[in-house]
XYZ file of N, CA and C in Angstrom:
213
model
N 302.626 4.401 -61.877
C 302.335 2.971 -61.820
C 301.918 2.486 -63.206
N 302.472 1.359 -63.621
C 302.190 0.826 -64.946
C 300.841 0.106 -64.958
N 300.018 0.424 -65.964
C 298.712 -0.214 -66.095
C 298.893 -1.593 -66.720
N 298.212 -2.582 -66.176
C 298.333 -3.947 -66.691
C 297.433 -4.128 -67.897
N 297.952 -4.870 -68.880
C 297.177 -5.146 -70.084
C 296.244 -6.321 -69.821
N 294.986 -6.179 -70.231
C 294.008 -7.244 -70.019
C 293.920 -8.132 -71.249
N 293.700 -9.407 -71.000
C 293.598 -10.422 -72.038
C 292.209 -11.037 -71.979
N 291.711 -11.502 -73.116
C 290.403 -12.155 -73.179
C 290.574 -13.635 -73.501
N 289.604 -14.430 -73.063
C 289.597 -15.851 -73.366
C 288.276 -16.468 -72.936
N 288.205 -17.807 -73.071
C 287.023 -18.567 -72.647
C 287.461 -19.669 -71.701
N 286.660 -19.888 -70.667
C 286.962 -20.961 -69.724
C 286.840 -22.289 -70.462
N 287.931 -23.034 -70.491
C 287.957 -24.333 -71.167
C 287.475 -25.423 -70.208
N 287.956 -25.349 -68.962
C 287.619 -26.371 -67.975
C 287.785 -25.773 -66.586
N 286.885 -26.160 -65.666
C 287.013 -25.743 -64.272
C 286.618 -26.900 -63.377
N 287.516 -27.305 -62.481
C 287.274 -28.389 -61.540
C 286.869 -27.770 -60.202
N 285.575 -27.827 -59.882
C 285.054 -27.211 -58.654
C 285.663 -27.836 -57.404
N 285.859 -29.157 -57.418
C 286.381 -29.853 -56.248
C 287.826 -29.453 -55.949
N 288.637 -29.298 -56.989
C 290.053 -28.972 -56.795
C 290.322 -27.474 -56.845
N 289.373 -26.694 -57.384
C 289.496 -25.245 -57.358
C 290.409 -24.637 -58.403
N 290.594 -25.325 -59.511
C 291.413 -24.736 -60.570
C 290.856 -25.092 -61.936
N 291.373 -24.416 -62.952
C 290.917 -24.683 -64.307
C 291.847 -24.071 -65.330
N 291.354 -24.030 -66.568
C 292.145 -23.505 -67.675
C 291.286 -22.602 -68.543
N 291.914 -21.551 -69.040
C 291.280 -20.615 -69.959
C 291.969 -20.753 -71.304
N 291.174 -20.839 -72.373
C 291.723 -20.908 -73.725
C 291.850 -19.493 -74.267
N 293.066 -19.135 -74.672
C 293.316 -17.824 -75.262
C 292.880 -17.808 -76.718
N 292.811 -16.621 -77.300
C 292.406 -16.487 -78.700
C 293.391 -17.158 -79.651
N 294.658 -17.328 -79.219
C 295.655 -18.002 -80.061
C 295.740 -19.500 -79.760
N 294.744 -20.044 -79.062
C 294.591 -21.466 -78.725
C 295.507 -21.970 -77.609
N 296.288 -21.102 -76.973
C 297.076 -21.540 -75.817
C 296.151 -21.652 -74.611
N 296.490 -22.554 -73.688
C 295.740 -22.722 -72.446
C 296.508 -22.075 -71.302
N 295.763 -21.405 -70.418
C 296.355 -20.712 -69.277
C 295.702 -21.232 -68.003
N 296.513 -21.574 -67.014
C 296.052 -22.069 -65.719
C 295.441 -20.930 -64.899
N 294.407 -21.257 -64.101
C 293.911 -20.303 -63.099
C 293.443 -21.043 -61.857
N 293.538 -20.355 -60.723
C 293.060 -20.854 -59.439
C 291.799 -20.069 -59.088
N 290.846 -20.720 -58.434
C 289.567 -20.060 -58.137
C 289.746 -18.776 -57.335
N 290.813 -18.671 -56.579
C 291.039 -17.464 -55.772
C 291.254 -16.223 -56.641
N 291.513 -16.412 -57.941
C 291.718 -15.288 -58.853
C 290.424 -14.824 -59.522
N 289.298 -15.501 -59.230
C 288.002 -15.075 -59.765
C 287.518 -13.861 -58.983
N 287.226 -12.769 -59.682
C 286.765 -11.539 -59.039
C 285.242 -11.545 -59.074
N 284.633 -11.969 -57.945
C 283.169 -12.041 -57.839
C 282.778 -12.178 -56.383
N 281.526 -11.906 -56.099
C 280.988 -12.035 -54.751
C 280.540 -13.476 -54.506
N 280.523 -13.873 -53.239
C 279.980 -15.171 -52.865
C 280.860 -16.344 -53.263
N 280.225 -17.495 -53.463
C 280.924 -18.724 -53.812
C 281.573 -18.573 -55.178
N 282.863 -18.784 -55.242
C 283.610 -18.560 -56.482
C 283.620 -19.812 -57.351
N 282.851 -19.758 -58.418
C 282.828 -20.828 -59.408
C 282.521 -20.186 -60.753
N 282.805 -20.901 -61.826
C 282.555 -20.364 -63.162
C 282.286 -21.532 -64.101
N 281.402 -21.316 -65.059
C 281.029 -22.393 -65.975
C 281.956 -22.415 -67.196
N 282.053 -23.598 -67.800
C 282.840 -23.753 -69.023
C 282.235 -22.901 -70.131
N 283.064 -22.405 -71.025
C 282.705 -21.542 -72.162
C 282.370 -20.110 -71.760
N 282.486 -19.760 -70.478
C 282.253 -18.375 -70.062
C 283.366 -17.493 -70.620
N 282.987 -16.330 -71.161
C 283.981 -15.378 -71.655
C 284.500 -14.572 -70.475
N 285.824 -14.415 -70.421
C 286.456 -13.735 -69.295
C 287.529 -12.753 -69.768
N 287.846 -11.827 -68.866
C 288.919 -10.856 -69.075
C 289.827 -10.977 -67.857
N 291.144 -10.900 -68.054
C 292.071 -11.152 -66.957
C 293.456 -10.605 -67.270
N 294.301 -10.596 -66.240
C 295.706 -10.237 -66.399
C 296.491 -11.523 -66.623
N 297.357 -11.518 -67.608
C 298.200 -12.667 -67.922
C 299.532 -12.479 -67.208
N 299.891 -13.438 -66.345
C 301.084 -13.327 -65.511
C 301.981 -14.540 -65.737
N 303.289 -14.298 -65.844
C 304.255 -15.393 -65.974
C 304.613 -15.856 -64.570
N 304.246 -17.109 -64.240
C 304.536 -17.661 -62.928
C 305.664 -18.672 -63.000
N 305.950 -19.324 -61.878
C 307.010 -20.333 -61.821
C 306.756 -21.480 -62.795
N 305.488 -21.804 -63.007
C 305.129 -22.942 -63.854
C 304.521 -22.519 -65.186
N 304.785 -21.299 -65.617
C 304.250 -20.832 -66.891
C 303.197 -19.755 -66.716
N 302.429 -19.536 -67.774
C 301.421 -18.478 -67.767
C 300.259 -18.806 -66.838
N 299.783 -17.780 -66.129
C 298.638 -17.917 -65.241
C 297.724 -16.716 -65.424
N 296.437 -16.925 -65.156
C 295.452 -15.851 -65.231
C 295.194 -15.314 -63.827
N 295.250 -13.988 -63.680
C 294.980 -13.329 -62.402
C 293.866 -12.309 -62.587
N 293.138 -12.019 -61.509
C 292.066 -11.003 -61.508
C 291.058 -11.248 -62.630
N 290.482 -12.436 -62.635
C 289.571 -12.881 -63.697
C 288.174 -12.306 -63.477
N 287.638 -11.669 -64.521
C 286.297 -11.092 -64.477
C 285.473 -11.713 -65.597
N 284.293 -12.243 -65.237
C 283.381 -12.801 -66.244
C 282.735 -11.658 -67.016
N 282.694 -11.788 -68.338
C 282.092 -10.747 -69.182
C 280.624 -11.026 -69.440
């Protein structure tokens, strides 16, 4: 099984009501994420500027962050 490469970034924006946001990559690109991809216990939310590690996945609408872990 191929090991997935992890990427780092910072949460640029997160809309709690709509359940999605964007992570800014080190090369200044923005990546979409859905709250369901946050790996944590309890209510899934995350603050802006939080440093995160995640898998970068090419989806139908471009790059997306999956399996997001707050550092």
